[in-house]
PDB file of C-alpha atoms and ligand atoms in Angstrom:
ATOM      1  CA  UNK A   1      64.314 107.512 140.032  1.00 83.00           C
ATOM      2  CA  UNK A   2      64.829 106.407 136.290  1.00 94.00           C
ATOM      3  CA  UNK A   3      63.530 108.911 133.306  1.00 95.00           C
ATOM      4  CA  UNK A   4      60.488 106.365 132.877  1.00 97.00           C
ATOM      5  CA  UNK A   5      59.299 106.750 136.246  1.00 97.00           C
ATOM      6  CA  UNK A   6      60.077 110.504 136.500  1.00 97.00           C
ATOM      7  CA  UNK A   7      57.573 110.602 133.658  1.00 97.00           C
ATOM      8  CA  UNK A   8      54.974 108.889 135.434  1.00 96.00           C
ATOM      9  CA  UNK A   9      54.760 111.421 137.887  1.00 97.00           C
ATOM     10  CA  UNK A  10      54.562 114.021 135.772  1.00 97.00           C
ATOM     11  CA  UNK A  11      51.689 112.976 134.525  1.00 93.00           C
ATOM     12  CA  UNK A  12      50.351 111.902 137.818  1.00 95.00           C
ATOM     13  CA  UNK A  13      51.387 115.171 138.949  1.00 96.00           C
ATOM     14  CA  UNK A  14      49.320 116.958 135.700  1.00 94.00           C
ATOM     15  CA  UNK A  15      52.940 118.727 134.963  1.00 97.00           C
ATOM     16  CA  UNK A  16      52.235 119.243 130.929  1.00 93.00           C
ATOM     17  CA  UNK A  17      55.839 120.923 130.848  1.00 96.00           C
ATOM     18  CA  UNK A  18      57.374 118.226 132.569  1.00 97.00           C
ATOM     19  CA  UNK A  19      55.601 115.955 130.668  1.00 97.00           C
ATOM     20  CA  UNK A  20      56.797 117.147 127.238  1.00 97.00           C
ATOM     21  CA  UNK A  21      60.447 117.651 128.295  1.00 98.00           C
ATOM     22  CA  UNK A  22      60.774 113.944 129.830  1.00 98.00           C
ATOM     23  CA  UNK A  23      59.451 112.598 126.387  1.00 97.00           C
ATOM     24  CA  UNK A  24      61.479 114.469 124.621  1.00 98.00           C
ATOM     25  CA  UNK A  25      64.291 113.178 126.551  1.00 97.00           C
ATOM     26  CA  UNK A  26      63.586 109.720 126.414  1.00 97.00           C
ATOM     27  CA  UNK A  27      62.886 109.787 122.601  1.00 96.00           C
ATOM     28  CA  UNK A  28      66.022 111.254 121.731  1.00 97.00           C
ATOM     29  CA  UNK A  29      67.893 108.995 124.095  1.00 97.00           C
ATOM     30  CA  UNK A  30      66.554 106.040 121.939  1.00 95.00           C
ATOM     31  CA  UNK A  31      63.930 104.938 124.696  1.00 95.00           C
ATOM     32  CA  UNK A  32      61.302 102.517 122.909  1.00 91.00           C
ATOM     33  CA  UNK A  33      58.054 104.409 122.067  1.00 90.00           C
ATOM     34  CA  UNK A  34      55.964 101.504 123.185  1.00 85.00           C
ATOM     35  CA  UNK A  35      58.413 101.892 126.868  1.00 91.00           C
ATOM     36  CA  UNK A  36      57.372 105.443 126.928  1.00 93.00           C
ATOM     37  CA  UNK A  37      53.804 104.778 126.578  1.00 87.00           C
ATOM     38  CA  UNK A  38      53.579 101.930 128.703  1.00 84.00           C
ATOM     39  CA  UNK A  39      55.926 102.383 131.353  1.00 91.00           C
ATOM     40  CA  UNK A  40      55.933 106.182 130.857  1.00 93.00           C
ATOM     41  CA  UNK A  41      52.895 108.161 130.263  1.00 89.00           C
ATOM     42  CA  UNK A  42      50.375 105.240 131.042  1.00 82.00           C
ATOM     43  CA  UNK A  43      51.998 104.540 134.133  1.00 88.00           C
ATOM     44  CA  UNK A  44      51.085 107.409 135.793  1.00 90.00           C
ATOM     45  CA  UNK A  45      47.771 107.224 134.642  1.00 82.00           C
ATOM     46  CA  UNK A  46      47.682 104.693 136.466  1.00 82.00           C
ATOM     47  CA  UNK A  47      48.563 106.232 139.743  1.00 89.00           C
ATOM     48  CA  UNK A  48      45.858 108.653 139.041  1.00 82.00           C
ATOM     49  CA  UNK A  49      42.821 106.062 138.664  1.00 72.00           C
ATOM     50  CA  UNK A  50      42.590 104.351 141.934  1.00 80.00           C
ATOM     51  CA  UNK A  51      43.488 107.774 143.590  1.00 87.00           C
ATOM     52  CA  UNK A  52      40.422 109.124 141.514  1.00 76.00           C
ATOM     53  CA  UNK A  53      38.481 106.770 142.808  1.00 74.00           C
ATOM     54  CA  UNK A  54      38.759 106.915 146.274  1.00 85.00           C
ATOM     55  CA  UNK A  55      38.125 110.969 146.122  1.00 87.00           C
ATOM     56  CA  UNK A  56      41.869 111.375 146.743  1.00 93.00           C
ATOM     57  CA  UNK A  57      42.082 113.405 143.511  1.00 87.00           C
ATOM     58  CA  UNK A  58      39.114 115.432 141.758  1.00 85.00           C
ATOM     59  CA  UNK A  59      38.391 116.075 138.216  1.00 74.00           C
ATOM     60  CA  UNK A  60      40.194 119.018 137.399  1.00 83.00           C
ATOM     61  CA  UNK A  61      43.158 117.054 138.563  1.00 88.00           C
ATOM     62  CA  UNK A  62      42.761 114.309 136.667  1.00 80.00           C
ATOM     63  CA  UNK A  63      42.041 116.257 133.448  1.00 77.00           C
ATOM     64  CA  UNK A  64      45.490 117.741 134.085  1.00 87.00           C
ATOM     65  CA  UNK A  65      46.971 114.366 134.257  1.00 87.00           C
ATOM     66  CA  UNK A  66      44.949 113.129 131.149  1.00 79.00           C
ATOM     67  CA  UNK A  67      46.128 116.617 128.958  1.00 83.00           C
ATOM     68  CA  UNK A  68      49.960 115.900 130.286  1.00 89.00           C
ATOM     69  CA  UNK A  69      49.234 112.587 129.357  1.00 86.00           C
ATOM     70  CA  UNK A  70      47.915 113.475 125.844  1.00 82.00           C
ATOM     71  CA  UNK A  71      50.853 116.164 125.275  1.00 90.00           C
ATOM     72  CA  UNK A  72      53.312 113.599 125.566  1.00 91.00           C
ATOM     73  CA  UNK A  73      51.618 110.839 123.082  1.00 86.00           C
ATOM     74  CA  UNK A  74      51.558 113.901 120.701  1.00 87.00           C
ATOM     75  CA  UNK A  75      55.636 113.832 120.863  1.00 93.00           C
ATOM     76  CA  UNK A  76      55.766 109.865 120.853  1.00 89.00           C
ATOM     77  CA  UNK A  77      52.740 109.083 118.602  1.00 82.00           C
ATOM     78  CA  UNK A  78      55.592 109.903 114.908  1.00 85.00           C
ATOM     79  CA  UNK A  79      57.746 107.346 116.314  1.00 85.00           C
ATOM     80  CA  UNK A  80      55.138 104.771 116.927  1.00 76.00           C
ATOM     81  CA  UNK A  81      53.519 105.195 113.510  1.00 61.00           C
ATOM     82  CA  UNK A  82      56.746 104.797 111.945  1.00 52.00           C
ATOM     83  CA  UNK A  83      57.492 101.772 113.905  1.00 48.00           C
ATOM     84  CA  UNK A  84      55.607  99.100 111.712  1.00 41.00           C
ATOM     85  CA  UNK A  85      54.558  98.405 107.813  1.00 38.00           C
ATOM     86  CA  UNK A  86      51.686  99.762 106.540  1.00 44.00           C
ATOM     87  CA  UNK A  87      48.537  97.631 105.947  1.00 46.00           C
ATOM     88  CA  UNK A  88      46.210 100.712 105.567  1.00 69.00           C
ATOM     89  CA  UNK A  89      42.790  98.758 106.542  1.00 91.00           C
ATOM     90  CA  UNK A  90      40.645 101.148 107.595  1.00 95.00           C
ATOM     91  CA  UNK A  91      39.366 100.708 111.475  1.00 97.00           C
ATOM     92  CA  UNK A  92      36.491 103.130 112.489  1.00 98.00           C
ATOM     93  CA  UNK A  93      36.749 103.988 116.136  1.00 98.00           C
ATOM     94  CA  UNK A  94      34.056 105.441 118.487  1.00 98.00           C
ATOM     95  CA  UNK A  95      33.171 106.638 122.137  1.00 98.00           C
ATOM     96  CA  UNK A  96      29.499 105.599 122.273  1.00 98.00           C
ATOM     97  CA  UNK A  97      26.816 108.044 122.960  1.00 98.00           C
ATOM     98  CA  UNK A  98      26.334 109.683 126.545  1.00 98.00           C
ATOM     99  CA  UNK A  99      30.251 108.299 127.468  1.00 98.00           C
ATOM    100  CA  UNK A 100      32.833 111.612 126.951  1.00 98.00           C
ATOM    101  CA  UNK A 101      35.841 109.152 127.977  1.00 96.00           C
ATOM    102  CA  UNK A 102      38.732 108.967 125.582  1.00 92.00           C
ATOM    103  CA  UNK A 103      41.683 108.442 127.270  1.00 88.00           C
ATOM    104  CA  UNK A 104      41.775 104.562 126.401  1.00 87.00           C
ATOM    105  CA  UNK A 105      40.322 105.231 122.991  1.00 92.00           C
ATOM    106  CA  UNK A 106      42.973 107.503 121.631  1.00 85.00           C
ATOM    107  CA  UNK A 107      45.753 105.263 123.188  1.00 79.00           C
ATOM    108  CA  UNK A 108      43.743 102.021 121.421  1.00 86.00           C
ATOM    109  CA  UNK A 109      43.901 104.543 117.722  1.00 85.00           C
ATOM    110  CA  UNK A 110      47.283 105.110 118.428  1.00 73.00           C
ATOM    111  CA  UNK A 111      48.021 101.929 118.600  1.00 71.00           C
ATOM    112  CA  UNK A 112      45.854 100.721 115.579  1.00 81.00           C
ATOM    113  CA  UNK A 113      47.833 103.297 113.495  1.00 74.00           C
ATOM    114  CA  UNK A 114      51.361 102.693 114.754  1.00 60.00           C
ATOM    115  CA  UNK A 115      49.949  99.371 112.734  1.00 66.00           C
ATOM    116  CA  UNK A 116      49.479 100.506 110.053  1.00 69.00           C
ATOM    117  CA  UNK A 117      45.514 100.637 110.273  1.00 85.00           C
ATOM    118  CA  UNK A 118      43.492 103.977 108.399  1.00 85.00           C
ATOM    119  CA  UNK A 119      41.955 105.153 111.186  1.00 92.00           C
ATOM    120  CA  UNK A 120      38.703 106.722 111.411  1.00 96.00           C
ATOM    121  CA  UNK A 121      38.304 108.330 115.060  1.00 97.00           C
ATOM    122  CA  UNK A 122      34.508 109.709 115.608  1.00 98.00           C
ATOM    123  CA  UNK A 123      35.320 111.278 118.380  1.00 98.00           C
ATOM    124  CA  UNK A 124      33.110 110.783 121.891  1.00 98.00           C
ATOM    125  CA  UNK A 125      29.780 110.746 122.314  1.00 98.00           C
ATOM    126  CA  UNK A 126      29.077 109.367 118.735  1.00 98.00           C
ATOM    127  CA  UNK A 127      25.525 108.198 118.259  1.00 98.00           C
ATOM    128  CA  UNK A 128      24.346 105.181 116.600  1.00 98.00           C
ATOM    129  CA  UNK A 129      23.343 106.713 113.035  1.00 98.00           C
ATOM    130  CA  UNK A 130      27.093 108.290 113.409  1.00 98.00           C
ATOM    131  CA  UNK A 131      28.471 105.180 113.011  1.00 98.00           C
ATOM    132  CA  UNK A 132      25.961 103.853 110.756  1.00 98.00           C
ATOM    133  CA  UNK A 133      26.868 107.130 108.587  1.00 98.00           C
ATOM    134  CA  UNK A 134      30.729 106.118 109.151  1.00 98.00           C
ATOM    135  CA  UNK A 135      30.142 102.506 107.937  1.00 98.00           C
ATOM    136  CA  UNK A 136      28.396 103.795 104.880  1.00 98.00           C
ATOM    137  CA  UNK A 137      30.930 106.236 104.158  1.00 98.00           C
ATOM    138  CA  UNK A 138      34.079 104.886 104.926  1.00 97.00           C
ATOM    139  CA  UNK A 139      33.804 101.179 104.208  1.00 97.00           C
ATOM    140  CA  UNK A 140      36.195 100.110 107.615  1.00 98.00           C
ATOM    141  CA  UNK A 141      36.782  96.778 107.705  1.00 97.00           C
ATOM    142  CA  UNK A 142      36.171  97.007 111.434  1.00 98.00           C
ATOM    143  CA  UNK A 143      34.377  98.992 113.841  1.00 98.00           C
ATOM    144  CA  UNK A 144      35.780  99.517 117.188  1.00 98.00           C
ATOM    145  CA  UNK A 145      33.829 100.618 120.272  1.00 98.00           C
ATOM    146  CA  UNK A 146      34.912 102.505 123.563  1.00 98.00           C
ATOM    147  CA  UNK A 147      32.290 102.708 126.937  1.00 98.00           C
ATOM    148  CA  UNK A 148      33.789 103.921 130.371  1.00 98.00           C
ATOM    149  CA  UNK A 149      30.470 103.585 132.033  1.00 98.00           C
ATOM    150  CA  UNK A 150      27.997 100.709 133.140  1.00 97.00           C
ATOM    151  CA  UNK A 151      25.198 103.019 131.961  1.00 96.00           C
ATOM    152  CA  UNK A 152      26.835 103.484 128.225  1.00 98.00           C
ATOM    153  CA  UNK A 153      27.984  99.966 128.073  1.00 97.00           C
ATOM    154  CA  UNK A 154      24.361  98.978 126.658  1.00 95.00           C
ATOM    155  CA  UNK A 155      24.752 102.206 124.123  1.00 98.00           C
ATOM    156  CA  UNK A 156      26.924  99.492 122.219  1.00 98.00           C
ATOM    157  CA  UNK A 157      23.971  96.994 121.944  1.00 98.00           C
ATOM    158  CA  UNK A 158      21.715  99.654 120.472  1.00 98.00           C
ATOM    159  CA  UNK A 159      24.660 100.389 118.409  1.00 98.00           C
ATOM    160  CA  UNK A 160      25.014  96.957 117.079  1.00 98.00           C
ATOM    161  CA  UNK A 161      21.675  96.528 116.293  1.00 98.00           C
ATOM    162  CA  UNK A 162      21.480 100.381 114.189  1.00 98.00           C
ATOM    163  CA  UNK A 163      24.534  98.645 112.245  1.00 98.00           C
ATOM    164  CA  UNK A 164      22.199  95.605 111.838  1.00 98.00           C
ATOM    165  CA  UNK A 165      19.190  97.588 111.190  1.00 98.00           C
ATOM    166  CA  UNK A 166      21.014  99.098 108.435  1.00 98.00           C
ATOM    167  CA  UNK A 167      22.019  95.812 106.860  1.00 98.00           C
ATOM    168  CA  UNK A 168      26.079  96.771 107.425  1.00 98.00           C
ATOM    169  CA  UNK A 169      26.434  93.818 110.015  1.00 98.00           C
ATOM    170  CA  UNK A 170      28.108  91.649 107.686  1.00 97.00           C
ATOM    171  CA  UNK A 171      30.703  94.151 105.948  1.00 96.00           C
ATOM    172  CA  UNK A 172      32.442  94.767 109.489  1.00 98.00           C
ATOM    173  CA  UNK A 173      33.483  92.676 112.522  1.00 98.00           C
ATOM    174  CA  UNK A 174      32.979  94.572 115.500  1.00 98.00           C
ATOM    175  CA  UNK A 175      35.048  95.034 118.519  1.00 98.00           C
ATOM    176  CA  UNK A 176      34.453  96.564 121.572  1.00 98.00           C
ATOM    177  CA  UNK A 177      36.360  98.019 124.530  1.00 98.00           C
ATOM    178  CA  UNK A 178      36.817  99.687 127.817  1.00 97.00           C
ATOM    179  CA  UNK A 179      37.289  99.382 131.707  1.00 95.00           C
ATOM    180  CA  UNK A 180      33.936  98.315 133.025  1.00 97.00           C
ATOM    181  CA  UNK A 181      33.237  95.542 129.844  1.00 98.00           C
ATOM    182  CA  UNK A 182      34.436  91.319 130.065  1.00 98.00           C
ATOM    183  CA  UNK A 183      34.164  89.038 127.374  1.00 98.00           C
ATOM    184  CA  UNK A 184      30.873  87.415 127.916  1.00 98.00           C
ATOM    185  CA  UNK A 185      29.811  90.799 127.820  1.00 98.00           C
ATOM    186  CA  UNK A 186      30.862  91.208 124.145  1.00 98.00           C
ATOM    187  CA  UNK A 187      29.153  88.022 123.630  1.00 98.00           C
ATOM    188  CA  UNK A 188      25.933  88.392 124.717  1.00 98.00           C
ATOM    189  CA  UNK A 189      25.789  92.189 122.497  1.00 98.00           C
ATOM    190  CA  UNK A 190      26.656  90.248 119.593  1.00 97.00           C
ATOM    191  CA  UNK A 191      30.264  92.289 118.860  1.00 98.00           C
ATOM    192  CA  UNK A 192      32.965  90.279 117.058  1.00 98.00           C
ATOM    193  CA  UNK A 193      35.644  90.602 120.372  1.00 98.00           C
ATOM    194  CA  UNK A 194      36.286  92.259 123.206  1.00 98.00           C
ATOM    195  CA  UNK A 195      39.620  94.007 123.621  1.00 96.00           C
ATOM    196  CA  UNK A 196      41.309  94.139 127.365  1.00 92.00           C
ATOM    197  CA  UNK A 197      43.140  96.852 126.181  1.00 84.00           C
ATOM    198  CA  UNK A 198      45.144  98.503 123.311  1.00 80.00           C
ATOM    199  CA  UNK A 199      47.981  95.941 122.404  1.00 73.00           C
ATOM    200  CA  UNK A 200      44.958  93.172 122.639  1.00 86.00           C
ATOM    201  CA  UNK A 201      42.514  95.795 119.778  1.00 91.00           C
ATOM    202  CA  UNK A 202      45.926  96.154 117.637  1.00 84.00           C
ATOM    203  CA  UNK A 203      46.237  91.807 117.706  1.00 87.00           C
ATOM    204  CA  UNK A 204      43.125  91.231 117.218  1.00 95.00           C
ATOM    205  CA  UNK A 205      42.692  94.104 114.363  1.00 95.00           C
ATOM    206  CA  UNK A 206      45.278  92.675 112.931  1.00 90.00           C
ATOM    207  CA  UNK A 207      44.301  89.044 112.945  1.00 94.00           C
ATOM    208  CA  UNK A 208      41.143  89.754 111.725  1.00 95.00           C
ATOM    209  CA  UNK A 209      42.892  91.681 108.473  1.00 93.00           C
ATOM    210  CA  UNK A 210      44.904  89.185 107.689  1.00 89.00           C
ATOM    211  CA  UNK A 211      42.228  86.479 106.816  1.00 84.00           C
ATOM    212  CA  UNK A 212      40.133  88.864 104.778  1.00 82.00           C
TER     213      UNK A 212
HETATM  214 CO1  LIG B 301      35.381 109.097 134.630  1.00 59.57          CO
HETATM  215  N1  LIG B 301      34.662 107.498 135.445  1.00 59.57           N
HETATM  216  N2  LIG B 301      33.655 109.994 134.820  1.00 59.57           N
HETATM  217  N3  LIG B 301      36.295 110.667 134.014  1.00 59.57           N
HETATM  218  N4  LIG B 301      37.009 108.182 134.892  1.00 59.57           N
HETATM  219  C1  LIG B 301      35.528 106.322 135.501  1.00 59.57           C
HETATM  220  C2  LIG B 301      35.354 105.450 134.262  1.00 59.57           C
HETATM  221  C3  LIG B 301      35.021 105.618 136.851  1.00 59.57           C
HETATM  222  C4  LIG B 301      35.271 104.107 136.865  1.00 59.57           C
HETATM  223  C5  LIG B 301      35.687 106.315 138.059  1.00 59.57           C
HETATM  224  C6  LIG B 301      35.134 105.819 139.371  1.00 59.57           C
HETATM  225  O1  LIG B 301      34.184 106.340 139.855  1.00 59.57           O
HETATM  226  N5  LIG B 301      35.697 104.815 139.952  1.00 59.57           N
HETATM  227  C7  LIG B 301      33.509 106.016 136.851  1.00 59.57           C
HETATM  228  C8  LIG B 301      32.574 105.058 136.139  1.00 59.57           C
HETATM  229  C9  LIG B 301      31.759 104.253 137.133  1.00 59.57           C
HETATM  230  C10 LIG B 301      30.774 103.367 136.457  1.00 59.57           C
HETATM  231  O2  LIG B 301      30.236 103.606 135.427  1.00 59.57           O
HETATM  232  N6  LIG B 301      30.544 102.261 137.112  1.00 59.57           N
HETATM  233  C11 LIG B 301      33.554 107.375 136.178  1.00 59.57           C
HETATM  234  C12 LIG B 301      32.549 108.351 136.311  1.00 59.57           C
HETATM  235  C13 LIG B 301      31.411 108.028 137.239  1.00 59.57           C
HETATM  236  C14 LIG B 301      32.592 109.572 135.610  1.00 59.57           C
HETATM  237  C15 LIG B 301      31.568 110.703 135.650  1.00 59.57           C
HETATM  238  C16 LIG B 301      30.089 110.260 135.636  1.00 59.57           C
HETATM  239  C17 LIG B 301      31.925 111.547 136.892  1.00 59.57           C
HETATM  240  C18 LIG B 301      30.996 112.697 137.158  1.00 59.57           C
HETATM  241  O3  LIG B 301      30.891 113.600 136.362  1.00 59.57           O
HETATM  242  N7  LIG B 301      30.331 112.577 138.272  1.00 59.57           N
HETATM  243  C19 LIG B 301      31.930 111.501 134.381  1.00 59.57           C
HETATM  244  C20 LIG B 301      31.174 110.971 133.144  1.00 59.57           C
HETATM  245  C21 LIG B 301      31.314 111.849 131.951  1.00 59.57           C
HETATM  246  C22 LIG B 301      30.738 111.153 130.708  1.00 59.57           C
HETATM  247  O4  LIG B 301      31.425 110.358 130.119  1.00 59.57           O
HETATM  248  N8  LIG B 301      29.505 111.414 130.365  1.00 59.57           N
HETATM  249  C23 LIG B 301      33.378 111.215 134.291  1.00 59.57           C
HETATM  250  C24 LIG B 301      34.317 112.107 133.786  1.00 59.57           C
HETATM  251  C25 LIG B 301      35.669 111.865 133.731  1.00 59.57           C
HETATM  252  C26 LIG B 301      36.694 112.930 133.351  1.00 59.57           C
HETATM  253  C27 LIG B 301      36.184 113.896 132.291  1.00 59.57           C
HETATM  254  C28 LIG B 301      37.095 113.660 134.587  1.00 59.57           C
HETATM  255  C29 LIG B 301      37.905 112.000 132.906  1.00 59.57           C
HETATM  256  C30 LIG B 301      37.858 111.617 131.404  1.00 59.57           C
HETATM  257  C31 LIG B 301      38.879 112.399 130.606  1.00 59.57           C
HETATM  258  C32 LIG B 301      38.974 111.837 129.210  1.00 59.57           C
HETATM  259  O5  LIG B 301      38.768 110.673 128.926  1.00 59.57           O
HETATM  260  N9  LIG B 301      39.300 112.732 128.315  1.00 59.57           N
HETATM  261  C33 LIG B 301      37.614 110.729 133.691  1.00 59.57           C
HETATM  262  C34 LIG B 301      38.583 109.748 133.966  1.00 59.57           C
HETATM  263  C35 LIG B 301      40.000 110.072 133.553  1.00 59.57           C
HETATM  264  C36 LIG B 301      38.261 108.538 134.612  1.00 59.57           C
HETATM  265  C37 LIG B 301      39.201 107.436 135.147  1.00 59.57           C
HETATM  266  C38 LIG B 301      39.833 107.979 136.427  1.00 59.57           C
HETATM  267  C39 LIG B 301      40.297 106.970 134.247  1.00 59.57           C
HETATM  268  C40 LIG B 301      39.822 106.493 132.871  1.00 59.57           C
HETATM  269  C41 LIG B 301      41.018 106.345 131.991  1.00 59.57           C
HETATM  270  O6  LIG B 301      41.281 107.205 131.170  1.00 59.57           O
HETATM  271  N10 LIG B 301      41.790 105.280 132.236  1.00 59.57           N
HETATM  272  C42 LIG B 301      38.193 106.241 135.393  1.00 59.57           C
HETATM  273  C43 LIG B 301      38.580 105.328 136.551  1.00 59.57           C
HETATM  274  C44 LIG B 301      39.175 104.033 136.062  1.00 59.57           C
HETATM  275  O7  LIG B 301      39.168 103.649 134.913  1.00 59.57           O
HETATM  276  N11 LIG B 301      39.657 103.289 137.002  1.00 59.57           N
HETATM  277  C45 LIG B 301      36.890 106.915 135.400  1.00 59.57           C
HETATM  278  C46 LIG B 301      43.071 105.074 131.493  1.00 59.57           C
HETATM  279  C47 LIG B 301      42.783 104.398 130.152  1.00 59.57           C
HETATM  280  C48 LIG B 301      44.115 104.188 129.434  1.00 59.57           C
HETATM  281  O8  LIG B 301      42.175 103.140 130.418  1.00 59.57           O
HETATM  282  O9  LIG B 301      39.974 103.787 129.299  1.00 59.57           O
HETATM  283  O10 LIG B 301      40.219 101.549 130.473  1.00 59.57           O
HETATM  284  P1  LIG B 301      40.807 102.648 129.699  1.00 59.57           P
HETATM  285  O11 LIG B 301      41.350 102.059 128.309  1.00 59.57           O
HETATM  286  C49 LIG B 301      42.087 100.870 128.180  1.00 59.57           C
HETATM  287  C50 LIG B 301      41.234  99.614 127.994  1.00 59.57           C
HETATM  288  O12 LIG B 301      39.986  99.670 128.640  1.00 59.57           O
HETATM  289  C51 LIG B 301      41.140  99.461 126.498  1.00 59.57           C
HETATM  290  O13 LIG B 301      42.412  99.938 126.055  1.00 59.57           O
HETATM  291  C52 LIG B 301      42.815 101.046 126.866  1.00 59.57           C
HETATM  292  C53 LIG B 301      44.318 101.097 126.979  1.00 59.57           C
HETATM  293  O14 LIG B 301      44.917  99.878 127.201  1.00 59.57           O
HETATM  294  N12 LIG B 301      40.127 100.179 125.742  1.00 59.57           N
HETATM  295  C54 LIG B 301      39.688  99.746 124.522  1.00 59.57           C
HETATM  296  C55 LIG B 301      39.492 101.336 125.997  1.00 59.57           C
HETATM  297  N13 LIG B 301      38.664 101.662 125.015  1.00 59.57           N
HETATM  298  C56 LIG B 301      38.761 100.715 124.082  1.00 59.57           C
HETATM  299  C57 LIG B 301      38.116 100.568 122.863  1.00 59.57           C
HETATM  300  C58 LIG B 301      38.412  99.476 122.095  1.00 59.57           C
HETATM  301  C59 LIG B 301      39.342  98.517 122.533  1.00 59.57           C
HETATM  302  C60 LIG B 301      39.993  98.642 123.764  1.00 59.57           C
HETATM  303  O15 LIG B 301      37.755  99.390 120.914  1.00 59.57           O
HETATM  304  C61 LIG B 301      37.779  98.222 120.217  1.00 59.57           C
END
């Protein structure tokens, strides 16, 4: 089995001191950090969803596979940031209300920052007027929005429209992101773009930046 997909299982297998040792031994054997994301650390996420959802692994399981997970992005996340030139447009990035998901989200600010992006992570669970409030006081070029669940997936609507309430819909293109969403989604709420995952938010972030 090679080092990559020893580190998939221990995530799979919710191993945090596995986790942190494979990492470390991939990233001082020169492994690419994007490798040890992707093929790595993500990878056995991915073993974990479908087994999640056919009840062949329950939540406390899975939230030891998403802390293993996040305990090895701490030891790779340097390495990406160092990776790529700094552009330092700021990206505000949000869980929308009622959805405590942030798996994808943190990967997707990882990401944005490994390009070079100031990013300002609300957290889960963020509110409308949060990220109203975050607009006003951080001035982010974009605004980025994560929903895991149909029934949070119209929290971004109501989001969009307290941005456009607020007269802020014009200072910030908005993208928006996460399992259950499709582009005609994104449409129809009126974001900017819809992101099928985190390489596609980093592109498009960074398309977006360079015309402005
Ligand atoms: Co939840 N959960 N969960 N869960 N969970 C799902 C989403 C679900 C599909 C599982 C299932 O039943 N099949 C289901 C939703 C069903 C639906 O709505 N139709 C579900 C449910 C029902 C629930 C609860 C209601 C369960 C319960 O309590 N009965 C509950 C809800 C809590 C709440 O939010 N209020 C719940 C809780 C949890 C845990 C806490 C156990 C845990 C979350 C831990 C955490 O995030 N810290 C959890 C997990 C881990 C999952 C699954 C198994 C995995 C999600 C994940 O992290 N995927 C998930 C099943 C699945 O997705 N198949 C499931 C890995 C991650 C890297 O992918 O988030 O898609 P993803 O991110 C991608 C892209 O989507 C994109 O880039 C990322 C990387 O490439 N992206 C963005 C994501 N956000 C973006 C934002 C952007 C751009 C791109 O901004 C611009």
């Amino acid at each position: 089995m090679s080092e990559l997909n020893k580190l998939a299982e221990a995530v799979f297998r919710g191993d945090f001191a596995g986790v942190k040792v494979i990492t470390q031994q991939l990233i001082d054997a020169g492994t690419a950090p994007l490798a040890i994301v992707n093929d790595g650390l993500l990878a056995g996420m991915a073993i974990v969803a479908p087994k999640f959802k056919a009840g062949e692994m329950f939540i406390p399981e899975v939230m030891m596979s998403a802390r293993s997970l996040a305990e090895g992005m701490k030891l790779v996340k340097p390495f990406l940031s160092d990776a790529e030139s700094a552009n330092m447009a700021t990206f505000v990035m949000g869980t929308v209300k009622g959805d405590l998901h942030d798996i994808g989200k943190n990967l997707v600010v990882m990401l944005l920052e490994s390009g070079g992006f100031n990013v300002v992570d609300l957290g889960v669970d963020v509110s409308a007027e949060a990220f109203v409030e975050a607009i006003k006081e951080h001035k982010p070029a974009i605004v980025g929005m994560c929903a895991l669940l149909t029934t949070t997936m119209m929290v971004m609507q109501d989001t969009i429209n307290a941005i456009k309430k607020a007269g802020l819909r014009e200072q910030v293109k908005i993208l928006v992101g996460g399992a259950p969403l499709y582009p005609e989604f994104a449409e129809k709420i009126g974001a900017d773009g819809y992101c099928v995952d985190a390489v596609a938010c980093k592109e498009m972030a960074t398309a977006i930046v360079s015309k402005l």
